[in-house]
XYZ file of C-alpha atoms in Angstrom:
192
model
C 48.991 -88.646 51.624
C 50.521 -85.293 52.500
C 52.755 -84.590 55.464
C 49.963 -82.735 57.229
C 47.599 -85.708 56.847
C 50.325 -88.008 58.172
C 50.764 -85.686 61.151
C 47.093 -85.868 62.142
C 46.917 -89.613 61.576
C 50.331 -90.238 63.099
C 51.638 -92.007 66.144
C 51.602 -88.979 68.420
C 47.785 -88.984 68.345
C 47.426 -92.617 69.381
C 45.842 -92.808 72.782
C 44.755 -96.079 74.341
C 44.923 -99.873 74.187
C 48.693 -99.846 74.035
C 48.625 -96.861 71.678
C 46.658 -98.876 69.109
C 43.691 -96.502 68.848
C 43.715 -93.019 67.373
C 42.603 -90.267 69.751
C 39.227 -89.899 67.995
C 38.385 -93.601 68.345
C 39.651 -93.597 71.938
C 37.421 -90.633 72.790
C 34.445 -92.312 71.141
C 35.073 -95.441 73.198
C 35.398 -93.315 76.353
C 32.085 -91.566 75.692
C 30.324 -94.870 74.974
C 31.739 -96.242 78.242
C 30.520 -93.120 80.035
C 27.026 -93.590 78.580
C 27.079 -97.198 79.837
C 28.281 -96.016 83.263
C 25.518 -93.414 83.402
C 22.878 -95.979 82.413
C 24.115 -98.469 85.008
C 24.259 -95.768 87.648
C 20.763 -94.494 86.963
C 19.049 -97.851 86.481
C 20.736 -100.227 88.901
C 22.442 -98.166 91.562
C 19.736 -95.587 92.234
C 16.795 -97.980 92.026
C 18.299 -100.920 93.942
C 20.612 -99.391 96.523
C 19.914 -95.721 97.052
C 17.228 -93.248 96.214
C 16.853 -90.483 93.669
C 17.463 -87.202 95.489
C 18.184 -83.681 94.240
C 21.942 -84.274 94.002
C 21.426 -87.387 91.867
C 18.954 -85.535 89.627
C 21.391 -82.649 89.101
C 24.278 -85.026 88.384
C 22.236 -87.120 85.951
C 20.848 -84.028 84.190
C 24.292 -82.454 83.869
C 25.737 -85.721 82.590
C 22.989 -86.092 79.998
C 23.457 -82.487 78.840
C 27.240 -82.845 78.584
C 26.920 -86.143 76.724
C 24.283 -84.763 74.362
C 26.685 -81.946 73.446
C 29.751 -84.190 73.212
C 28.241 -86.958 71.086
C 27.654 -84.790 67.966
C 31.171 -83.392 68.320
C 32.556 -86.931 68.264
C 30.354 -88.831 65.860
C 29.496 -86.329 63.116
C 31.552 -85.055 60.202
C 30.935 -81.475 61.325
C 32.018 -82.364 64.854
C 35.628 -81.410 64.320
C 34.532 -77.808 63.998
C 32.543 -78.072 67.209
C 35.373 -78.855 69.598
C 34.003 -76.225 71.989
C 31.040 -78.527 72.616
C 33.408 -80.789 74.524
C 33.894 -78.168 77.268
C 30.783 -79.113 79.334
C 31.914 -82.745 79.236
C 35.426 -81.739 80.317
C 34.037 -79.661 83.197
C 31.792 -82.577 84.192
C 34.773 -84.934 84.299
C 36.838 -82.445 86.339
C 34.008 -82.121 88.868
C 33.540 -85.904 88.981
C 37.271 -86.378 89.625
C 37.237 -83.792 92.429
C 34.111 -85.291 94.014
C 35.555 -88.822 93.805
C 38.789 -87.662 95.440
C 36.890 -85.841 98.216
C 34.628 -88.839 98.903
C 37.634 -91.173 99.009
C 39.385 -88.832 101.426
C 36.265 -88.594 103.613
C 35.785 -92.377 103.706
C 39.468 -92.885 104.492
C 39.537 -90.256 107.253
C 36.343 -91.535 108.865
C 37.573 -95.116 108.531
C 40.859 -94.506 110.347
C 39.556 -92.122 113.013
C 38.282 -94.766 115.407
C 34.831 -95.360 116.906
C 33.583 -91.807 116.330
C 34.562 -92.001 112.662
C 32.964 -95.439 112.327
C 29.687 -94.209 113.786
C 29.745 -91.115 111.528
C 30.484 -93.308 108.515
C 27.712 -95.712 109.548
C 25.266 -92.799 109.881
C 26.294 -91.320 106.494
C 25.977 -94.634 104.659
C 22.607 -95.454 106.194
C 21.353 -91.900 105.574
C 22.334 -91.863 101.905
C 21.605 -95.524 101.135
C 18.513 -96.363 103.160
C 18.238 -99.942 101.927
C 21.594 -100.955 103.412
C 21.183 -102.887 106.655
C 23.363 -102.266 109.678
C 25.243 -105.556 109.352
C 26.247 -104.736 105.736
C 27.585 -101.213 106.319
C 31.273 -102.178 106.556
C 31.140 -104.360 103.436
C 29.245 -101.658 101.565
C 31.779 -99.039 102.693
C 34.712 -101.095 101.420
C 32.912 -101.820 98.145
C 32.085 -98.111 97.791
C 35.723 -97.202 98.409
C 36.880 -99.623 95.708
C 34.204 -98.543 93.206
C 34.926 -94.854 93.753
C 38.663 -95.527 93.367
C 37.947 -97.243 90.054
C 35.662 -94.368 88.995
C 38.388 -91.861 89.846
C 40.888 -93.678 87.643
C 38.390 -94.028 84.787
C 37.230 -90.410 85.041
C 40.842 -89.178 85.008
C 41.562 -91.294 81.943
C 38.429 -90.069 80.139
C 39.293 -86.481 81.080
C 42.821 -86.885 79.722
C 41.523 -88.468 76.500
C 38.849 -85.822 75.899
C 41.301 -82.980 76.609
C 43.743 -84.471 74.105
C 40.912 -84.877 71.598
C 39.902 -81.242 72.021
C 43.502 -80.187 71.446
C 43.659 -82.448 68.376
C 40.477 -80.930 66.927
C 41.703 -77.411 67.697
C 45.075 -77.970 66.028
C 43.492 -79.687 63.053
C 40.994 -76.834 62.553
C 43.819 -74.301 62.828
C 45.893 -76.280 60.338
C 43.018 -76.568 57.861
C 42.314 -72.853 58.198
C 45.944 -71.893 57.581
C 46.204 -74.356 54.671
C 43.066 -72.876 53.079
C 44.353 -69.355 53.709
C 47.729 -70.171 52.136
C 45.979 -71.665 49.114
C 43.991 -68.451 48.640
C 47.133 -66.341 49.005
C 48.957 -68.522 46.463
C 46.105 -68.164 43.983
C 46.097 -64.388 44.478
C 49.850 -64.206 43.925
C 49.571 -66.259 40.705
C 46.887 -63.927 39.350
C 49.109 -60.887 39.769
């Protein structure tokens, strides 16, 4: 094993589970978890609690597009050359993190602003999630706050992992290109 192979398989590219997984395996696990999250969101959450509106359709379509571009970049042998295909997934995760943070801030501000905030929060929850009854609004709000907090943490972690993976692929492609170029130059110098 050469030094360059040791560098790309080395400890600095270990990412999750107590630095036990390489960045590629960690990114694969993150994408599989995101597919599971998307399936749970579209099957359970939309059909049992809320409704499928235009915002949900756009978010689900964008997620499916980003995942369909990211999966070949992660699971195929040619994927290392396609690190640019991870950009839609990265943008999706950035937007999801921003939206989660804004929703958390809105829930917090409406929750601490007294009776007017409570009534606005009650109206928003019952408008968006029509199957929630009036007696369950506070419980649903607290559960939503906790779930969105968890989603924010997970989305930030996935974003960090995918950004590191993209950097890994970029550096590895640059290294392979320069190694191939140096090999050609060496063979040209030997001929002369």
